[in-house]
Coordinates of C-alpha atoms in Angstrom, one line a residue:
M1 CA -48.4 -34.3 -172.9
S2 CA -49.9 -35.1 -169.5
N3 CA -49.0 -35.1 -165.9
S4 CA -48.8 -38.9 -166.0
G5 CA -46.7 -38.9 -169.2
K6 CA -49.0 -41.7 -170.6
S7 CA -51.6 -39.9 -172.7
R8 CA -50.2 -38.2 -175.8
V9 CA -51.2 -34.8 -177.0
N10 CA -49.6 -32.3 -179.3
R11 CA -50.4 -28.7 -178.9
F12 CA -47.6 -27.6 -181.1
A13 CA -49.3 -28.9 -184.1
A14 CA -52.2 -26.6 -183.5
A15 CA -49.9 -23.6 -183.0
T16 CA -47.8 -24.2 -186.1
A17 CA -50.4 -25.1 -188.8
L18 CA -53.2 -22.5 -189.2
K19 CA -55.6 -24.8 -190.9
R20 CA -55.5 -27.5 -188.2
R21 CA -58.3 -27.5 -185.6
K22 CA -57.4 -30.4 -183.5
V23 CA -55.3 -29.8 -180.5
H24 CA -55.0 -33.4 -179.3
L25 CA -53.3 -35.5 -181.9
D26 CA -52.4 -39.2 -181.7
Q27 CA -49.1 -40.0 -183.4
P28 CA -47.1 -43.2 -183.7
D29 CA -43.8 -43.7 -181.9
Q30 CA -41.1 -41.7 -183.5
T31 CA -37.7 -43.2 -184.3
L32 CA -34.3 -41.8 -184.6
A33 CA -33.9 -42.7 -188.2
T34 CA -37.2 -41.0 -189.4
D35 CA -37.4 -38.0 -187.0
Y36 CA -33.8 -37.2 -186.1
P37 CA -31.6 -38.5 -188.9
C38 CA -29.0 -35.9 -188.1
R39 CA -28.1 -33.6 -185.3
L40 CA -29.1 -30.3 -187.0
N41 CA -32.8 -29.5 -187.2
L42 CA -34.7 -26.8 -189.1
Y43 CA -37.7 -27.4 -186.7
L44 CA -40.2 -27.7 -189.6
R45 CA -42.4 -30.3 -187.9
P46 CA -43.9 -30.3 -184.4
P47 CA -42.1 -32.4 -181.8
P48 CA -43.2 -35.8 -180.6
P49 CA -46.4 -35.7 -178.4
D50 CA -45.3 -37.9 -175.5
F51 CA -43.8 -35.5 -172.9
T52 CA -44.9 -34.3 -169.5
I53 CA -45.7 -30.9 -168.1
E54 CA -42.5 -31.0 -166.1
E55 CA -40.5 -31.7 -169.2
F56 CA -42.3 -28.9 -171.1
E57 CA -41.1 -26.3 -168.6
R58 CA -37.7 -27.7 -167.7
F59 CA -36.6 -28.2 -171.3
A60 CA -37.6 -24.6 -172.2
L61 CA -35.8 -23.2 -169.2
D62 CA -32.7 -25.2 -170.0
R63 CA -32.7 -23.9 -173.5
L64 CA -32.9 -20.3 -172.2
Q65 CA -29.9 -21.1 -170.0
G66 CA -28.2 -22.5 -173.1
K67 CA -28.9 -19.2 -174.8
K68 CA -26.3 -17.7 -172.5
V69 CA -24.2 -19.1 -175.2
D70 CA -25.3 -16.1 -177.2
A71 CA -23.3 -13.9 -174.9
L72 CA -20.3 -16.1 -175.5
L73 CA -20.9 -16.0 -179.3
K74 CA -20.7 -12.3 -179.1
T75 CA -17.4 -12.8 -177.4
L76 CA -16.3 -14.6 -180.5
E77 CA -17.4 -11.7 -182.6
V78 CA -15.4 -9.4 -180.3
G79 CA -12.5 -11.7 -180.9
K80 CA -12.9 -11.2 -184.6
L81 CA -13.0 -7.4 -184.0
R82 CA -9.8 -7.6 -182.0
N83 CA -8.1 -10.1 -184.4
R84 CA -8.0 -12.8 -181.6
P85 CA -8.3 -16.5 -182.6
N86 CA -11.8 -18.0 -182.2
D87 CA -10.5 -21.2 -180.6
E88 CA -9.8 -19.3 -177.4
Y89 CA -13.5 -19.0 -176.8
K90 CA -15.0 -22.1 -178.4
N91 CA -14.3 -24.3 -175.4
D92 CA -16.3 -21.9 -173.2
I93 CA -19.2 -22.0 -175.5
Q94 CA -19.2 -25.8 -175.8
Q95 CA -19.1 -26.2 -172.0
V96 CA -22.4 -24.2 -171.7
L97 CA -24.0 -26.2 -174.5
D98 CA -22.9 -29.5 -173.0
K99 CA -24.5 -28.6 -169.7
Y100 CA -27.8 -27.3 -170.9
L101 CA -28.3 -28.3 -174.6
P102 CA -26.1 -31.3 -175.4
L103 CA -26.3 -32.5 -178.9
N104 CA -23.7 -35.2 -179.4
S105 CA -23.0 -37.7 -182.2
D106 CA -23.0 -40.7 -179.8
G107 CA -24.5 -41.6 -176.4
D108 CA -28.2 -40.9 -175.7
I109 CA -28.6 -39.0 -178.9
T110 CA -32.4 -39.7 -179.3
E111 CA -33.2 -38.1 -175.9
E112 CA -30.8 -35.1 -176.6
R113 CA -32.4 -34.5 -180.0
R114 CA -35.9 -34.9 -178.5
K115 CA -35.1 -32.3 -175.9
D116 CA -33.6 -29.9 -178.4
H117 CA -36.7 -30.3 -180.6
I118 CA -39.3 -29.8 -177.8
S119 CA -37.5 -26.9 -176.1
H120 CA -37.3 -25.0 -179.4
F121 CA -41.0 -25.3 -179.9
V122 CA -41.9 -24.3 -176.4
L123 CA -39.8 -21.1 -176.7
R124 CA -41.4 -20.5 -180.1
L125 CA -44.8 -20.4 -178.3
V126 CA -43.4 -18.1 -175.7
Y127 CA -41.7 -15.6 -177.9
C128 CA -44.0 -15.4 -180.9
R129 CA -46.4 -12.8 -179.3
T130 CA -44.8 -9.5 -180.4
E131 CA -42.5 -8.4 -183.1
E132 CA -39.8 -7.5 -180.6
S133 CA -39.9 -10.9 -178.9
R134 CA -40.0 -12.7 -182.3
H135 CA -36.9 -10.8 -183.4
W136 CA -35.1 -11.6 -180.2
F137 CA -35.9 -15.3 -180.5
L138 CA -34.9 -15.4 -184.1
Q139 CA -31.5 -13.8 -183.2
Q140 CA -30.9 -16.4 -180.5
E141 CA -31.8 -19.4 -182.6
H142 CA -29.8 -18.0 -185.5
A143 CA -26.7 -17.8 -183.3
L144 CA -27.2 -21.2 -181.9
F145 CA -27.8 -22.9 -185.2
K146 CA -24.9 -21.2 -186.9
Y147 CA -22.5 -22.3 -184.2
R148 CA -23.7 -25.8 -184.4
F149 CA -23.6 -25.9 -188.2
E150 CA -20.1 -24.5 -188.3
Q151 CA -18.9 -27.2 -185.8
E152 CA -20.6 -30.0 -187.6
S153 CA -18.4 -32.5 -189.6
T154 CA -18.4 -32.5 -193.3
E155 CA -20.3 -35.8 -193.3
G156 CA -22.8 -34.4 -190.8
K157 CA -23.4 -31.3 -193.1
R158 CA -23.9 -33.5 -196.1
R159 CA -26.4 -35.7 -194.3
F160 CA -28.3 -32.6 -193.1
L161 CA -28.4 -31.0 -196.6
E162 CA -29.8 -34.3 -198.0
T163 CA -32.6 -34.4 -195.5
A164 CA -33.4 -30.6 -195.2
N165 CA -35.3 -30.5 -198.5
L166 CA -33.5 -27.2 -199.6
D167 CA -34.3 -26.0 -203.1
W168 CA -30.7 -26.1 -204.2
E169 CA -29.4 -27.8 -207.4
V170 CA -25.8 -28.9 -207.7
V171 CA -24.2 -27.6 -210.9
D172 CA -23.2 -30.5 -213.1
A173 CA -19.7 -30.8 -214.7
D174 CA -20.9 -29.7 -218.2
T175 CA -22.6 -26.5 -216.9
K176 CA -19.6 -25.8 -214.7
K177 CA -17.3 -26.0 -217.7
Q178 CA -19.4 -23.5 -219.7
L179 CA -19.4 -21.1 -216.8
L180 CA -15.8 -21.6 -215.8
P181 CA -14.4 -18.1 -216.9
F182 CA -17.2 -16.3 -214.9
L183 CA -16.8 -18.5 -211.8
Q184 CA -13.1 -17.9 -211.8
K185 CA -13.6 -14.1 -212.2
C186 CA -15.8 -14.1 -209.0
A187 CA -13.3 -16.3 -207.2
C188 CA -10.5 -13.8 -208.0
L189 CA -12.1 -11.3 -205.6
E190 CA -11.8 -13.7 -202.6
M191 CA -8.4 -15.3 -203.0
E192 CA -5.0 -15.1 -204.7
K193 CA -5.1 -15.5 -208.5
S194 CA -2.7 -18.4 -208.4
A195 CA -5.2 -20.5 -206.3
V196 CA -8.3 -19.7 -208.4
A197 CA -8.1 -22.4 -211.1
S198 CA -7.6 -25.2 -208.6
Y199 CA -10.2 -23.9 -206.3
V200 CA -13.0 -23.6 -208.9
A201 CA -12.1 -26.9 -210.4
N202 CA -12.6 -28.8 -207.1
E203 CA -15.3 -26.7 -205.6
T204 CA -19.0 -27.7 -205.6
Y205 CA -21.4 -25.1 -206.9
Y206 CA -25.1 -24.7 -206.3
E207 CA -27.7 -23.1 -208.6
L208 CA -30.3 -20.9 -206.8
D209 CA -32.8 -18.3 -207.7
F210 CA -31.5 -14.8 -207.5
E211 CA -33.9 -13.7 -204.8
K212 CA -32.3 -16.1 -202.3
V213 CA -28.8 -14.5 -202.3
P214 CA -29.0 -10.8 -203.5
D215 CA -26.2 -9.8 -201.1
L216 CA -23.7 -12.3 -202.7
V217 CA -24.5 -11.0 -206.1
G218 CA -24.2 -7.4 -205.0
N219 CA -20.8 -8.1 -203.5
R220 CA -19.7 -10.1 -206.6
Q221 CA -19.3 -13.3 -204.6
A222 CA -21.5 -15.3 -207.0
Y223 CA -22.2 -15.3 -210.7
L224 CA -25.6 -14.2 -211.9
H225 CA -26.9 -15.6 -215.3
K226 CA -30.5 -15.5 -216.5
G227 CA -32.0 -15.1 -213.0
K228 CA -30.0 -18.0 -211.6
V229 CA -27.0 -17.5 -209.2
Y230 CA -24.1 -20.0 -209.0
V231 CA -22.8 -20.1 -205.5
P232 CA -19.7 -22.0 -204.3
M233 CA -19.9 -24.3 -201.3
L234 CA -17.5 -21.7 -199.6
H235 CA -20.7 -19.7 -198.9
Q236 CA -22.7 -22.7 -197.7
T237 CA -23.1 -21.3 -194.2
S238 CA -24.6 -18.1 -195.5
L239 CA -27.0 -20.0 -197.7
V240 CA -28.1 -22.3 -194.9
M241 CA -28.6 -19.4 -192.4
D242 CA -30.7 -17.5 -194.9
E243 CA -33.0 -20.5 -195.3
F244 CA -33.1 -21.0 -191.5
D245 CA -34.0 -17.4 -190.8
T246 CA -36.6 -17.2 -193.6
R247 CA -38.4 -20.4 -192.5
L248 CA -38.3 -19.6 -188.8
S249 CA -39.6 -16.1 -189.3
R250 CA -42.5 -17.4 -191.3
M251 CA -43.3 -20.1 -188.7
L252 CA -43.2 -17.6 -185.8
E253 CA -45.8 -15.4 -187.5
A254 CA -48.0 -18.5 -188.1
T255 CA -47.6 -19.5 -184.5
A256 CA -48.6 -16.0 -183.3
Q257 CA -51.8 -16.2 -185.2
S258 CA -52.7 -19.6 -183.7
L259 CA -51.7 -18.7 -180.1
P260 CA -55.2 -17.6 -178.8
R261 CA -56.3 -21.2 -178.8
L262 CA -53.5 -22.2 -176.5
D263 CA -54.2 -19.3 -174.1
N264 CA -57.3 -21.1 -173.1
D265 CA -55.3 -24.0 -171.6
D266 CA -55.1 -23.5 -167.9
R267 CA -52.1 -25.9 -167.5
L268 CA -49.9 -24.2 -170.2
K269 CA -50.7 -20.6 -169.8
P270 CA -49.0 -20.0 -166.4
I271 CA -46.0 -22.0 -167.5
L272 CA -45.6 -20.0 -170.8
M273 CA -46.0 -16.7 -168.8
N274 CA -43.3 -17.8 -166.3
I275 CA -40.9 -18.7 -169.1
Q276 CA -41.6 -15.4 -170.9
K277 CA -40.5 -13.5 -167.7
Q278 CA -37.0 -14.9 -168.1
Y279 CA -36.4 -12.4 -170.9
S280 CA -37.9 -9.0 -171.5
G281 CA -36.4 -7.4 -174.6
N282 CA -34.7 -4.0 -174.9
M283 CA -37.6 -1.9 -176.2
Y284 CA -36.3 1.3 -177.7
T285 CA -39.4 3.5 -177.5
R286 CA -37.3 6.2 -175.9
L287 CA -33.7 6.1 -175.0
M288 CA -33.0 5.8 -171.3
G289 CA -32.6 9.3 -169.8
I290 CA -33.6 11.1 -173.0
T291 CA -36.7 13.3 -173.0
D292 CA -38.6 14.8 -175.9
D293 CA -36.2 17.7 -176.2
L294 CA -34.6 17.1 -179.6
K295 CA -35.6 19.8 -182.0
A296 CA -36.3 19.4 -185.7
S297 CA -33.6 21.9 -186.4
E298 CA -31.0 19.8 -184.5
V299 CA -31.5 16.6 -186.4
D300 CA -28.9 17.3 -189.1
M301 CA -26.2 17.9 -186.6
M302 CA -27.0 15.0 -184.2
V303 CA -27.3 12.4 -187.1
E304 CA -24.1 13.6 -188.7
H305 CA -22.1 13.2 -185.5
H306 CA -23.8 10.4 -183.6
A307 CA -25.9 8.2 -185.9
P308 CA -24.8 4.8 -187.3
L309 CA -24.2 4.5 -191.0
C310 CA -27.6 3.1 -191.8
M311 CA -29.3 6.3 -190.4
K312 CA -26.8 8.6 -192.0
T313 CA -27.7 6.9 -195.3
L314 CA -31.4 7.4 -194.8
H315 CA -30.9 11.0 -193.7
G316 CA -28.7 11.8 -196.7
A317 CA -31.2 10.3 -199.1
L318 CA -34.0 12.3 -197.4
R319 CA -32.2 15.6 -197.7
R320 CA -31.1 14.8 -201.3
D321 CA -34.4 13.5 -202.7
K322 CA -36.8 15.3 -200.3
H323 CA -38.5 12.0 -199.9
L324 CA -38.2 8.5 -198.5
K325 CA -40.2 5.4 -199.3
Y326 CA -42.3 3.7 -196.6
G327 CA -39.6 1.3 -195.4
G328 CA -37.1 4.1 -195.0
R329 CA -39.7 6.4 -193.2
M330 CA -40.5 3.7 -190.8
Q331 CA -36.9 2.8 -189.9
Y332 CA -35.7 6.4 -189.7
G333 CA -38.8 7.8 -188.1
L334 CA -38.8 5.3 -185.2
F335 CA -35.1 5.9 -184.7
L336 CA -35.7 9.7 -184.4
K337 CA -38.6 9.1 -182.0
A338 CA -36.3 7.0 -179.8
I339 CA -33.6 9.6 -179.6
G340 CA -36.0 12.2 -178.4
L341 CA -37.9 13.8 -181.3
S342 CA -41.4 14.6 -180.0
I343 CA -44.5 14.2 -182.2
E344 CA -44.8 17.9 -182.7
E345 CA -41.1 18.2 -183.7
A346 CA -41.4 15.1 -185.9
L347 CA -44.3 16.5 -187.9
L348 CA -42.3 19.7 -188.3
F349 CA -39.2 17.8 -189.3
W350 CA -40.9 15.6 -191.9
R351 CA -43.0 18.5 -193.3
T352 CA -39.8 20.5 -193.9
A353 CA -38.0 17.5 -195.3
F354 CA -40.8 16.8 -197.8
A355 CA -40.4 20.3 -199.3
N356 CA -41.8 19.2 -202.7
K357 CA -45.2 18.2 -201.2
T358 CA -48.0 20.6 -200.6
D359 CA -49.5 20.9 -197.1
E360 CA -52.6 19.0 -198.3
Q361 CA -50.5 16.2 -199.7
F362 CA -48.4 15.9 -196.6
Q363 CA -51.5 15.8 -194.3
K364 CA -53.2 13.3 -196.5
E365 CA -50.3 10.9 -197.3
Y366 CA -47.8 11.2 -194.4
A367 CA -49.0 12.9 -191.2
Y368 CA -51.3 10.0 -190.2
N369 CA -48.5 7.5 -190.4
I370 CA -46.2 9.7 -188.3
R371 CA -48.9 10.1 -185.6
H372 CA -49.5 6.3 -185.8
N373 CA -45.8 5.6 -185.0
Y374 CA -46.2 7.6 -181.8
G375 CA -49.3 5.7 -180.7
L376 CA -51.8 8.5 -181.5
E377 CA -53.7 6.7 -184.3
G378 CA -55.1 3.3 -185.1
K379 CA -54.5 0.7 -182.3
R380 CA -52.5 3.4 -180.4
V381 CA -49.4 1.1 -180.1
D382 CA -46.3 2.9 -178.9
Y383 CA -43.9 1.4 -181.5
S384 CA -40.3 0.8 -180.7
A385 CA -37.3 1.5 -182.9
Y386 CA -36.2 -1.1 -185.4
S387 CA -33.2 -3.3 -184.5
K388 CA -30.7 -4.0 -187.2
I389 CA -32.2 -4.9 -190.6
I390 CA -29.9 -7.6 -191.8
K391 CA -32.0 -10.7 -192.4
S392 CA -35.5 -9.2 -193.1
N393 CA -37.2 -6.4 -194.9
G394 CA -34.2 -5.6 -197.1
P395 CA -34.3 -2.7 -199.5
S396 CA -35.4 -2.9 -203.1
T397 CA -34.7 -0.5 -206.0
G398 CA -35.2 3.1 -204.8
D399 CA -35.1 2.2 -201.1
Y400 CA -32.4 3.3 -198.7
H401 CA -33.4 1.5 -195.5
G402 CA -31.6 -1.6 -194.3
C403 CA -28.0 -2.2 -193.3
P404 CA -25.3 -0.7 -195.5
F405 CA -22.8 -3.4 -194.5
R406 CA -25.3 -6.1 -195.7
H407 CA -27.1 -4.4 -198.6
F408 CA -24.5 -2.1 -200.2
S409 CA -22.5 -3.3 -203.1
S410 CA -18.7 -3.5 -202.4
G411 CA -18.1 -0.4 -204.6
N412 CA -20.8 1.7 -203.0
L413 CA -19.7 0.6 -199.5
E414 CA -16.0 1.5 -200.2
A415 CA -17.0 4.9 -201.6
R416 CA -19.1 5.7 -198.5
L417 CA -16.3 4.6 -196.2
Y418 CA -13.7 6.7 -198.0
K419 CA -16.1 9.7 -197.8
D420 CA -15.9 9.2 -194.0
K421 CA -12.1 9.6 -194.3
I422 CA -11.4 6.0 -193.3
S423 CA -8.0 4.8 -194.4
Q424 CA -7.4 2.3 -197.2
S425 CA -6.2 -0.4 -194.9
D426 CA -9.2 0.0 -192.6
V427 CA -11.6 0.0 -195.5
K428 CA -10.1 -3.3 -196.7
Q429 CA -10.6 -4.7 -193.2
L430 CA -14.2 -3.6 -193.1
V431 CA -14.9 -5.0 -196.6
D432 CA -13.3 -8.3 -195.6
L433 CA -15.6 -8.5 -192.5
V434 CA -18.6 -7.9 -194.8
R435 CA -17.5 -10.6 -197.2
G436 CA -17.3 -13.0 -194.2
S437 CA -20.9 -12.0 -193.3
Y438 CA -19.7 -10.3 -190.1
Y439 CA -22.0 -7.3 -190.5
Q440 CA -22.4 -6.4 -186.9
V441 CA -18.7 -6.7 -186.4
A442 CA -18.1 -4.3 -189.3
C443 CA -20.6 -1.8 -187.9
T444 CA -18.8 -1.9 -184.5
K445 CA -15.5 -1.5 -186.2
Y446 CA -16.9 1.5 -188.1
F447 CA -17.9 3.0 -184.8
E448 CA -14.4 2.6 -183.4
L449 CA -12.8 4.0 -186.5
T450 CA -15.0 7.1 -186.4
H451 CA -14.7 7.4 -182.6
P452 CA -11.0 6.9 -182.0
H453 CA -11.0 8.2 -178.5
H454 CA -13.8 5.9 -177.3
Q455 CA -12.9 3.0 -175.1
K456 CA -13.2 -0.5 -176.6
I457 CA -16.7 -1.8 -176.8
D458 CA -18.7 -5.0 -177.3
I459 CA -20.6 -5.8 -180.5
I460 CA -23.2 -3.1 -181.2
E461 CA -26.7 -4.7 -181.4
H462 CA -29.0 -1.8 -182.2
P463 CA -28.8 1.5 -184.1
N464 CA -30.0 3.3 -181.0
S465 CA -27.2 1.6 -179.0
Y466 CA -24.7 3.1 -181.5
Y467 CA -26.3 6.5 -180.9
E468 CA -26.1 6.2 -177.1
L469 CA -22.4 5.1 -177.3
S470 CA -21.6 8.1 -179.5
L471 CA -23.3 10.5 -177.1
D472 CA -21.3 9.0 -174.2
D473 CA -18.1 9.6 -176.2
K474 CA -19.1 13.3 -176.6
E475 CA -19.7 13.6 -172.9
E476 CA -16.3 12.1 -172.1

């Protein structure tokens, strides 16, 4: 990268591979066949080195403009919530992408794919600095990649899967025959029984490690046998998106660790800072207009009436077990902090909740972490509340944090929904949304069902947004 466009450098290589020390890397000319064999890209390798400073900034700003498509994608989710056909909105989304981030199958495809590649890596540099910005960037890239993948042709998907080096194994005919009764039993939960035999016979199945798809197993959408899961191509999108999120999350953290070396570049630093100003995330350290006036004695009532299902689940487990593991304490504690629980009231609340602990145990094992979350210990960082936990930091045995719509089994989710006096038909709609991986839509629908007098809303993005909306409903 240079002002003249002649000399070649690659600063991305230094920011994405921790062991590399070189910043200036000579690379041979890259070709369409070897570097961009298909439109879809997992962005595993740094982009080509021959681009100018002007392209560096312009490509990134165009990608941010293209990320306005994220708002349109949420319109699609609202359409799902309102039972409106997706096709009504796809034309609007495609117009935005065609203007800022075109990625066609013909025409100047090398330049389009080059721009897509470079712009992704520039924004990765910009938004890797904090957990909040990494989360936002991952959300945006997830939405964009998912839309592109779903619009891709069958042949395009096949070509992508061949080149993506995913650790999937296609189930052969003999193995499939042995597993046939079990595969059919799983399929019965997703379609009419009369269609099951033909569907299973003609469907392609993949064999994966259990750890890759625990949600599909929990919802009985895939067969588990000896640590391996047999997943139909029907759930291909879910599998690809899990791979995309896992890899990008890991690469963002690696980039963040290498970033100090790039901050010394006088040409890049002001450009990166300018791009970063285009988005400043919604940091829930305190809810807007809410002061530290929530009392420990009021938490039960406020959570019961205004908290989302994830926080109700954590609160219920805390009251029942008089304890929460670390992941649950972090998610719930930062939520309570953001809704107005002061440090003094937080210490009182948690000390009362952990009734089985002695004062000495509480001070030694828990009080420090509570003060740390409020920026009073350690690096004194004022931590913000967690956004939705769907793709990362899922619960393990004995944990209660996470997203109930993503991490509960179908049976446990249905039981919880019936406990909230949701009708059978509405429970079925929520479960269907979950099986389609529309977790945020399901959460939003849950809000509407439990707040029948509230006006129609957009998709809920954050547990604390849910709380704010519920408080507004009370005030109305």
